[in-house]
């Protein structure tokens, strides 16, 4: 945890032969005298004057900022980013990278730091070998990538990905406030609801059991209540959500179990952990860690806690999001790209009907429904929406049938009608699959590549690679645009506004009340003009005092 981690020492190197370790806070019995934090601050400040090369620099920048008070340097290169650009499917960790590139086994952390110890307990000789190797291998990585990585990707790293590190650094430093009293109240309310649901489930089942035990639940549903089931496996009966959803009409207990599970997950995964984290901070703020290299497509992910996974729909989700509040005198400003992946589909495919719909600012799902069904009434628009988004993710007729509760034959017919209405789209989607097979990779809008090994793939893997290739073009290109926008917006931020979160296509800022409207409109303009597509980019702007009210 970069917020609580204390600096014990730092390592650096300037060439292929020599690497150095500077101890600061080793505290074992008999540890020699080391440099103090004041000198460490000066020394790191001197290093920061040059071009800093590191592996996972965002973490290092946070440790230095939180321990020494130094802001990140102006000039830097991150080998973890370069490794990810070279192959986004492979591990970009230092140990895995050294093995993959050089068949070299690095010294492992767990071999140096014994169980129950910290790095401060490690003798200087061992610490120096471990830390110096880190610096030495990182410089070696950089030289390798500088000589082997596609020149366009090196430029992309310098112009987009490296500056984005600073954007994420700022967001992680900013954090977001939780209203502890509101979250505590919600937890108590949820506990009451869970107890009530538990009683109802016991009554409807005819006996008490552990609702969270898949094994016990399977026995209750399929042996005691005799509900219809597929064949029992070695591990027992399946009771996942899709199985239970099919049994909703078979017994009233199913609805209660589904409600219990949703609420229990909300309570144990979000409410209780978020409150515990908020209690650790003086300002009740929680701090996530964003992962720039966490996905193959380029989409951002986050952990500890994963704020991108906070539920978005339904009253329960709204209750949780309402606990995220702007501080006193500030408001949340939320900007959300509208249908960015569908706009990219129109841009890349140049389908005349889709281009026209976006240029005329039509309801794209209604337009699709009319093209397929002749009407956008009722279920027609919902089916059209599922097709619009589903095709970008490689959805077939089976998945569409399950999603909108129609037969597979109907789903197949609707997809065929869609491709008849938007003929160019089918050709374009097929062209992505063909080029992925022929070239072994696909590219995003800015030229990031994702590789696929079709030559040694099984038929099932080929189908999966085709879906992922299509998805990467759209999701990856959307990620490119959002990152570009974030970097540009960051450059214009002042003390009145902070960027807090990115939830895929949405950005959330904390802005002084008197500047919220003006800031929102200016940022909206920046985001919509970040790149010229064949169709306009569009965002929605919302201002509220908590996250739940932003939409």
XYZ file of C-alpha atoms in Angstrom:
551
model
C 0.000 0.000 0.000
C 1.750 3.153 -1.224
C -0.192 5.316 1.273
C 1.190 3.568 4.355
C 4.497 2.135 3.037
C 7.614 3.651 4.598
C 10.748 4.120 2.522
C 13.577 1.807 3.651
C 16.045 2.611 0.869
C 16.344 3.284 -2.845
C 18.437 1.894 -5.698
C 19.642 3.326 -8.993
C 22.089 2.669 -11.817
C 23.563 4.611 -14.733
C 25.109 1.850 -16.840
C 25.135 -1.905 -17.503
C 27.845 -2.694 -14.936
C 27.161 -0.712 -11.781
C 24.062 -0.450 -9.602
C 23.774 1.123 -6.157
C 21.586 0.790 -3.077
C 21.167 3.625 -0.578
C 19.827 2.411 2.810
C 17.606 4.768 4.793
C 15.652 2.883 7.451
C 16.868 -0.688 8.047
C 16.107 -1.267 11.715
C 17.394 -4.746 12.627
C 19.653 -5.238 15.650
C 23.164 -4.152 14.729
C 22.134 -2.296 11.556
C 24.839 0.239 10.586
C 24.266 3.974 10.434
C 22.336 5.028 7.319
C 21.495 8.295 5.565
C 18.622 10.335 6.980
C 15.407 11.334 5.193
C 16.684 14.871 4.611
C 19.663 13.616 2.617
C 17.501 10.971 0.890
C 15.168 13.760 -0.237
C 18.095 15.731 -1.668
C 19.551 12.631 -3.385
C 16.274 11.551 -4.999
C 15.711 15.177 -6.013
C 19.041 15.057 -7.875
C 18.007 11.836 -9.642
C 14.686 13.468 -10.567
C 16.576 16.174 -12.490
C 17.513 13.643 -15.183
C 15.401 11.215 -17.203
C 14.107 8.667 -14.696
C 13.630 5.123 -15.997
C 11.622 2.780 -13.797
C 9.388 -0.271 -13.649
C 5.897 0.626 -12.376
C 6.858 4.258 -11.777
C 3.449 5.359 -10.505
C 4.035 3.298 -7.362
C 7.568 4.685 -6.923
C 6.329 8.249 -7.429
C 3.697 7.704 -4.720
C 6.222 6.280 -2.242
C 8.564 9.234 -2.859
C 5.724 11.779 -2.605
C 4.280 10.304 0.593
C 7.683 9.828 2.302
C 9.879 12.602 0.923
C 7.328 15.145 -0.307
C 8.742 15.289 -3.853
C 6.476 15.626 -6.886
C 7.131 13.335 -9.892
C 9.949 14.331 -12.275
C 9.322 16.079 -15.586
C 11.068 13.445 -17.696
C 10.578 9.706 -17.240
C 10.082 6.341 -18.982
C 8.256 3.315 -17.553
C 9.396 -0.117 -18.726
C 6.184 -1.724 -17.464
C 4.221 0.423 -19.924
C 6.664 -0.431 -22.735
C 6.344 -4.146 -21.918
C 2.554 -3.860 -22.037
C 2.650 -2.009 -25.364
C 4.915 -4.722 -26.786
C 2.563 -7.516 -25.691
C -0.582 -6.617 -23.716
C -1.469 -10.306 -23.255
C 1.655 -11.228 -21.253
C 2.677 -10.516 -17.677
C 4.501 -7.201 -17.297
C 5.870 -7.884 -13.806
C 9.631 -7.594 -13.361
C 10.289 -11.271 -12.588
C 8.153 -12.589 -15.462
C 9.598 -10.032 -17.871
C 13.216 -10.908 -17.018
C 12.444 -14.582 -17.577
C 10.607 -13.958 -20.861
C 13.136 -11.542 -22.361
C 16.434 -12.964 -21.086
C 15.616 -16.313 -19.429
C 17.004 -14.637 -16.311
C 15.854 -15.502 -12.779
C 15.681 -12.409 -10.603
C 16.053 -12.510 -6.825
C 12.544 -12.992 -5.424
C 11.157 -10.730 -2.686
C 10.009 -13.723 -0.623
C 13.567 -15.139 -0.720
C 14.908 -11.931 0.820
C 12.118 -10.948 3.226
C 11.206 -13.800 5.548
C 7.642 -14.412 6.704
C 6.545 -11.886 9.315
C 9.362 -9.493 8.436
C 9.567 -6.244 6.480
C 12.307 -5.035 4.132
C 13.682 -3.035 7.065
C 14.601 -6.349 8.748
C 16.756 -7.476 5.806
C 20.562 -7.242 6.284
C 22.095 -4.502 4.106
C 24.164 -6.935 2.041
C 21.081 -8.927 0.987
C 18.966 -5.801 0.526
C 21.632 -4.220 -1.695
C 21.790 -7.270 -3.982
C 18.006 -7.414 -4.320
C 17.374 -3.684 -4.828
C 20.394 -3.068 -7.072
C 19.304 -5.895 -9.330
C 15.916 -4.158 -9.693
C 17.585 -1.003 -10.995
C 20.008 -2.915 -13.237
C 17.356 -5.132 -14.862
C 15.050 -2.127 -15.393
C 17.722 -0.285 -17.376
C 18.275 -3.485 -19.360
C 14.516 -3.663 -20.103
C 14.529 -0.084 -21.335
C 17.423 -0.609 -23.723
C 15.746 -3.735 -25.112
C 12.413 -2.016 -25.742
C 14.056 1.100 -27.143
C 15.748 -1.065 -29.784
C 12.955 -3.558 -30.505
C 9.611 -1.829 -29.952
C 7.759 -0.448 -32.962
C 8.738 3.233 -33.359
C 5.066 4.275 -33.443
C 4.532 2.585 -30.067
C 7.565 4.359 -28.586
C 6.049 7.666 -29.714
C 2.652 6.616 -28.313
C 4.315 5.867 -24.975
C 5.943 9.316 -24.845
C 2.901 11.285 -25.998
C 0.042 9.401 -24.307
C 0.844 6.537 -21.956
C 3.655 8.135 -19.902
C 1.730 11.417 -19.338
C -1.264 9.290 -18.307
C 0.799 7.953 -15.373
C 0.725 11.459 -13.860
C -3.044 11.679 -14.368
C -3.526 8.453 -12.413
C -0.968 9.578 -9.808
C -3.041 12.711 -9.138
C -6.305 10.765 -8.932
C -4.836 8.283 -6.464
C -3.526 11.131 -4.311
C -6.926 12.856 -4.369
C -9.105 9.937 -3.265
C -12.863 10.280 -2.776
C -14.868 10.967 0.398
C -17.258 8.501 2.027
C -20.015 9.775 4.332
C -19.319 7.396 7.230
C -22.598 8.045 9.048
C -24.639 7.421 5.902
C -22.712 4.216 5.104
C -23.074 2.958 8.691
C -26.834 3.588 8.528
C -27.020 1.727 5.202
C -25.122 -1.243 6.668
C -27.568 -1.464 9.593
C -30.549 -1.255 7.216
C -29.039 -3.979 5.035
C -28.481 -6.191 8.089
C -32.161 -5.845 9.006
C -33.220 -6.715 5.441
C -30.849 -9.717 5.334
C -32.285 -11.071 8.599
C -35.830 -10.678 7.248
C -34.908 -12.413 3.976
C -33.196 -15.214 5.920
C -36.375 -15.837 7.948
C -38.519 -15.861 4.793
C -36.141 -18.291 3.044
C -36.169 -20.643 6.064
C -39.971 -20.519 6.220
C -40.412 -21.181 2.483
C -37.779 -23.957 2.543
C -39.176 -25.640 5.604
C -35.835 -25.720 7.447
C -32.806 -23.679 8.509
C -29.514 -23.942 6.576
C -26.486 -21.875 5.524
C -27.804 -19.808 2.602
C -24.230 -18.934 1.574
C -23.286 -22.613 1.253
C -23.719 -23.703 -2.383
C -23.713 -27.357 -1.295
C -26.446 -26.930 1.349
C -28.551 -24.734 -0.946
C -28.337 -27.343 -3.720
C -29.601 -30.080 -1.398
C -32.493 -27.897 -0.170
C -33.637 -26.858 -3.655
C -33.150 -30.037 -5.642
C -33.571 -32.830 -3.081
C -35.892 -31.455 -0.403
C -38.027 -29.125 -2.554
C -37.621 -31.369 -5.656
C -37.087 -28.459 -8.058
C -36.074 -29.414 -11.618
C -32.308 -29.575 -12.163
C -29.690 -30.664 -14.602
C -27.657 -33.736 -13.687
C -25.746 -33.516 -10.405
C -21.967 -33.172 -10.860
C -19.118 -34.412 -8.644
C -19.063 -31.073 -6.829
C -22.831 -30.982 -6.309
C -25.675 -28.991 -7.830
C -25.100 -25.719 -9.640
C -26.902 -22.830 -7.937
C -25.412 -19.918 -9.863
C -27.542 -16.947 -10.871
C -28.401 -18.236 -14.362
C -29.655 -21.545 -12.932
C -31.766 -19.830 -10.258
C -33.136 -17.269 -12.740
C -34.622 -20.112 -14.794
C -36.348 -21.439 -11.657
C -38.013 -18.166 -10.602
C -41.503 -19.429 -11.443
C -40.879 -22.889 -9.987
C -40.946 -21.845 -6.304
C -41.344 -18.549 -4.366
C -38.120 -19.194 -2.410
C -36.000 -18.570 -5.527
C -36.883 -14.877 -5.708
C -35.960 -14.475 -2.027
C -32.616 -16.273 -2.492
C -31.711 -14.046 -5.442
C -32.616 -10.938 -3.419
C -30.576 -12.232 -0.451
C -27.532 -12.893 -2.633
C -27.627 -9.451 -4.239
C -27.891 -7.705 -0.878
C -25.307 -9.952 0.813
C -22.767 -9.276 -1.960
C -23.416 -5.542 -1.728
C -22.925 -5.616 2.031
C -19.825 -7.843 2.188
C -18.048 -6.683 -0.988
C -18.773 -2.953 -0.907
C -20.490 -1.425 2.126
C -18.476 -2.955 4.984
C -15.018 -2.808 3.305
C -15.572 0.779 2.085
C -16.565 1.947 5.564
C -13.510 0.219 7.070
C -11.243 2.020 4.577
C -12.912 5.404 5.201
C -12.379 5.034 8.963
C -8.604 4.778 8.393
C -8.400 8.261 6.854
C -8.745 11.560 8.737
C -10.879 13.034 5.973
C -12.905 9.811 5.466
C -11.440 9.509 1.965
C -10.684 6.211 0.264
C -7.893 5.761 -2.249
C -8.071 3.245 -5.073
C -5.130 2.045 -7.150
C -5.612 2.355 -10.923
C -4.067 -0.261 -13.207
C -2.893 1.176 -16.513
C -1.681 -2.218 -17.749
C -4.426 -4.301 -16.135
C -6.295 -5.259 -19.319
C -5.294 -6.376 -22.815
C -7.654 -3.875 -24.450
C -6.279 -0.828 -22.641
C -9.355 -0.255 -20.536
C -8.466 1.013 -17.078
C -9.079 -1.190 -14.051
C -8.691 -0.497 -10.338
C -8.084 -2.372 -7.087
C -7.948 -1.925 -3.309
C -10.833 -1.093 -3.578
C -12.140 -1.710 -7.087
C -14.240 1.431 -7.529
C -14.977 0.606 -11.175
C -17.045 -2.353 -10.006
C -19.367 -0.411 -7.710
C -22.858 -1.467 -8.878
C -24.461 1.083 -11.186
C -28.084 0.024 -11.562
C -30.994 -0.437 -9.201
C -32.018 1.146 -5.910
C -29.457 -0.855 -3.903
C -26.624 0.414 -6.100
C -27.889 3.990 -5.781
C -27.878 3.661 -1.981
C -24.168 2.753 -2.033
C -23.222 5.464 -4.524
C -25.030 8.109 -2.459
C -22.482 7.480 0.318
C -19.743 8.895 -1.949
C -19.933 12.650 -1.352
C -18.174 15.809 -2.450
C -16.490 17.673 0.410
C -18.015 20.817 1.897
C -18.241 23.665 -0.628
C -17.643 21.361 -3.590
C -19.788 19.383 -6.047
C -19.203 16.329 -8.186
C -19.068 17.083 -11.894
C -19.648 13.944 -13.977
C -19.015 13.719 -17.708
C -19.927 10.562 -19.573
C -19.130 9.771 -23.204
C -22.358 8.824 -24.968
C -22.254 5.529 -26.908
C -18.556 5.963 -27.617
C -18.055 2.417 -28.910
C -21.029 2.651 -31.287
C -19.670 5.952 -32.580
C -16.357 4.195 -33.196
C -18.251 1.459 -35.058
C -19.732 4.155 -37.310
C -16.303 5.790 -37.692
C -14.433 2.626 -38.639
C -17.135 0.935 -40.752
C -18.286 4.161 -42.459
C -21.742 2.584 -42.658
C -23.949 5.260 -44.329
C -27.052 4.548 -42.226
C -25.130 4.630 -38.942
C -23.155 7.747 -39.921
C -26.368 9.552 -40.821
C -28.067 8.553 -37.563
C -25.226 9.916 -35.416
C -24.774 13.079 -37.476
C -28.501 13.803 -37.085
C -28.272 13.065 -33.340
C -30.981 10.404 -33.603
C -31.838 7.846 -30.920
C -29.567 5.141 -32.343
C -31.396 2.250 -30.662
C -34.781 3.489 -31.910
C -33.308 3.884 -35.404
C -31.964 0.322 -35.262
C -35.322 -0.997 -33.996
C -37.164 0.676 -36.881
C -34.645 -0.784 -39.353
C -35.117 -4.312 -37.963
C -38.773 -4.366 -36.869
C -40.351 -1.356 -38.556
C -41.136 0.048 -35.105
C -39.280 1.160 -31.963
C -42.152 0.388 -29.600
C -41.808 -1.618 -26.370
C -39.459 -4.596 -26.555
C -38.211 -3.683 -30.031
C -35.897 -0.913 -28.811
C -34.526 -3.123 -26.013
C -33.684 -5.894 -28.494
C -32.112 -3.347 -30.864
C -29.992 -1.948 -28.018
C -28.750 -5.436 -27.125
C -27.800 -6.065 -30.753
C -26.065 -2.685 -31.118
C -23.813 -3.244 -28.128
C -23.627 -7.025 -28.369
C -22.110 -7.175 -31.845
C -19.163 -5.062 -30.667
C -18.486 -7.769 -28.064
C -18.890 -10.598 -30.564
C -22.308 -11.682 -29.303
C -24.012 -14.476 -31.245
C -27.649 -15.544 -31.528
C -27.546 -17.795 -28.422
C -26.420 -14.998 -26.123
C -28.899 -12.521 -27.613
C -31.709 -15.057 -27.134
C -30.829 -15.471 -23.435
C -30.353 -11.748 -22.888
C -33.726 -10.593 -24.214
C -35.682 -13.803 -23.594
C -36.463 -14.830 -27.191
C -35.844 -18.039 -29.132
C -32.507 -18.656 -30.803
C -34.225 -18.728 -34.204
C -35.728 -15.279 -33.543
C -32.363 -13.955 -32.383
C -30.673 -15.276 -35.514
C -33.312 -13.656 -37.705
C -32.985 -10.287 -35.919
C -29.198 -10.279 -36.337
C -29.610 -11.069 -40.045
C -32.090 -8.187 -40.376
C -29.622 -5.909 -38.595
C -26.844 -6.739 -41.038
C -29.214 -6.235 -43.941
C -30.081 -2.755 -42.631
C -26.437 -1.892 -41.860
C -24.696 -3.860 -44.609
C -21.280 -2.218 -44.285
C -21.025 -3.187 -40.614
C -21.041 -6.918 -41.321
C -18.262 -6.485 -43.885
C -16.212 -4.414 -41.461
C -16.585 -6.844 -38.535
C -15.550 -9.698 -40.834
C -12.561 -7.671 -42.035
C -11.340 -7.328 -38.420
C -11.418 -11.111 -37.987
C -9.657 -11.704 -41.316
C -6.877 -9.190 -40.650
C -6.429 -10.573 -37.110
C -5.881 -14.040 -38.609
C -3.627 -12.818 -41.420
C -1.540 -10.324 -39.428
C -1.718 -11.981 -36.015
C -2.858 -8.742 -34.370
C -5.417 -5.921 -34.391
C -4.856 -2.202 -33.775
C -6.731 0.446 -31.824
C -7.408 3.984 -33.007
C -3.994 5.191 -31.778
C -2.105 2.143 -33.029
C -1.838 -0.010 -29.890
C -1.584 -3.665 -30.917
C -3.041 -6.823 -29.422
C -1.660 -10.125 -30.657
C -3.431 -13.443 -31.274
C -1.867 -16.841 -31.943
C -4.375 -18.212 -34.450
C -1.878 -20.720 -35.893
C -1.810 -22.993 -32.851
C -5.394 -22.278 -31.696
C -8.184 -24.845 -31.336
C -11.554 -24.144 -33.031
C -12.931 -22.925 -29.686
C -9.924 -20.620 -29.186
C -10.268 -19.298 -32.746
C -13.881 -18.289 -32.048
C -12.778 -16.622 -28.796
C -9.873 -14.809 -30.522
C -12.250 -13.501 -33.193
C -14.575 -12.074 -30.527
C -11.651 -10.553 -28.618
C -10.180 -9.054 -31.803
C -13.448 -7.254 -32.577
C -13.858 -6.171 -28.956
C -10.287 -4.833 -28.775
C -10.766 -2.538 -31.762
C -13.762 -0.835 -30.115
C -13.067 -1.070 -26.392
C -9.371 -0.350 -26.955
C -10.057 2.657 -29.177
C -12.580 3.999 -26.644
C -9.886 3.629 -23.971
C -7.475 5.584 -26.205
C -9.935 8.473 -26.513
C -10.789 8.586 -22.807
C -7.096 8.570 -21.830
C -6.331 11.351 -24.324
C -9.155 13.414 -22.852
C -7.991 12.812 -19.276
C -4.430 13.910 -20.044
C -5.651 17.072 -21.773
C -8.151 17.925 -19.024
C -5.472 17.387 -16.338
C -3.224 19.932 -18.050
C -5.940 22.581 -17.554
C -6.861 21.790 -13.931
C -6.260 24.341 -11.178
C -6.733 24.372 -7.395
C -10.528 24.626 -7.808
C -10.978 21.220 -9.472
C -9.661 17.699 -8.937
C -10.099 14.595 -11.081
C -11.254 11.759 -8.807
C -12.454 8.771 -10.808
C -12.649 7.247 -14.246
C -15.368 4.635 -14.619
C -14.674 3.471 -18.187
C -16.396 6.156 -20.310
C -17.213 8.451 -17.375
C -15.025 10.981 -15.551
C -15.865 12.338 -12.100
C -14.382 15.579 -10.751
C -14.663 17.410 -7.431
C -15.079 21.124 -8.181
C -15.723 24.225 -6.063
C -19.445 24.992 -6.192
C -19.052 28.419 -7.799
C -17.011 26.988 -10.695
C -18.891 23.699 -11.246
C -21.083 24.782 -14.190
C -18.324 26.663 -15.990
C -15.817 23.847 -15.434
C -18.336 21.245 -16.625
C -19.028 23.057 -19.895
C -15.325 23.691 -20.606
C -14.408 20.068 -19.874
C -17.310 18.835 -21.993
C -15.917 20.843 -24.921
C -12.422 19.397 -24.391
C -13.730 15.825 -24.272
C -15.933 16.203 -27.348
C -13.147 17.800 -29.388
C -10.354 15.442 -28.316
C -10.278 13.600 -31.661
C -11.993 14.086 -35.005
C -14.033 11.018 -35.931
C -16.397 10.597 -38.880
C -19.202 11.213 -36.374
C -19.385 13.719 -33.494
C -18.260 12.681 -30.019
C -20.910 13.499 -27.429
C -20.906 13.674 -23.636
C -23.542 14.118 -20.957
C -22.864 16.550 -18.105
C -24.249 16.127 -14.580
C -23.566 18.015 -11.359
C -24.508 16.687 -7.915
C -23.455 16.520 -4.272
C -23.061 12.733 -4.285
C -22.259 9.999 -6.800
C -25.715 8.448 -6.651
C -27.342 11.657 -7.911
C -24.932 12.185 -10.822
C -27.261 10.418 -13.282
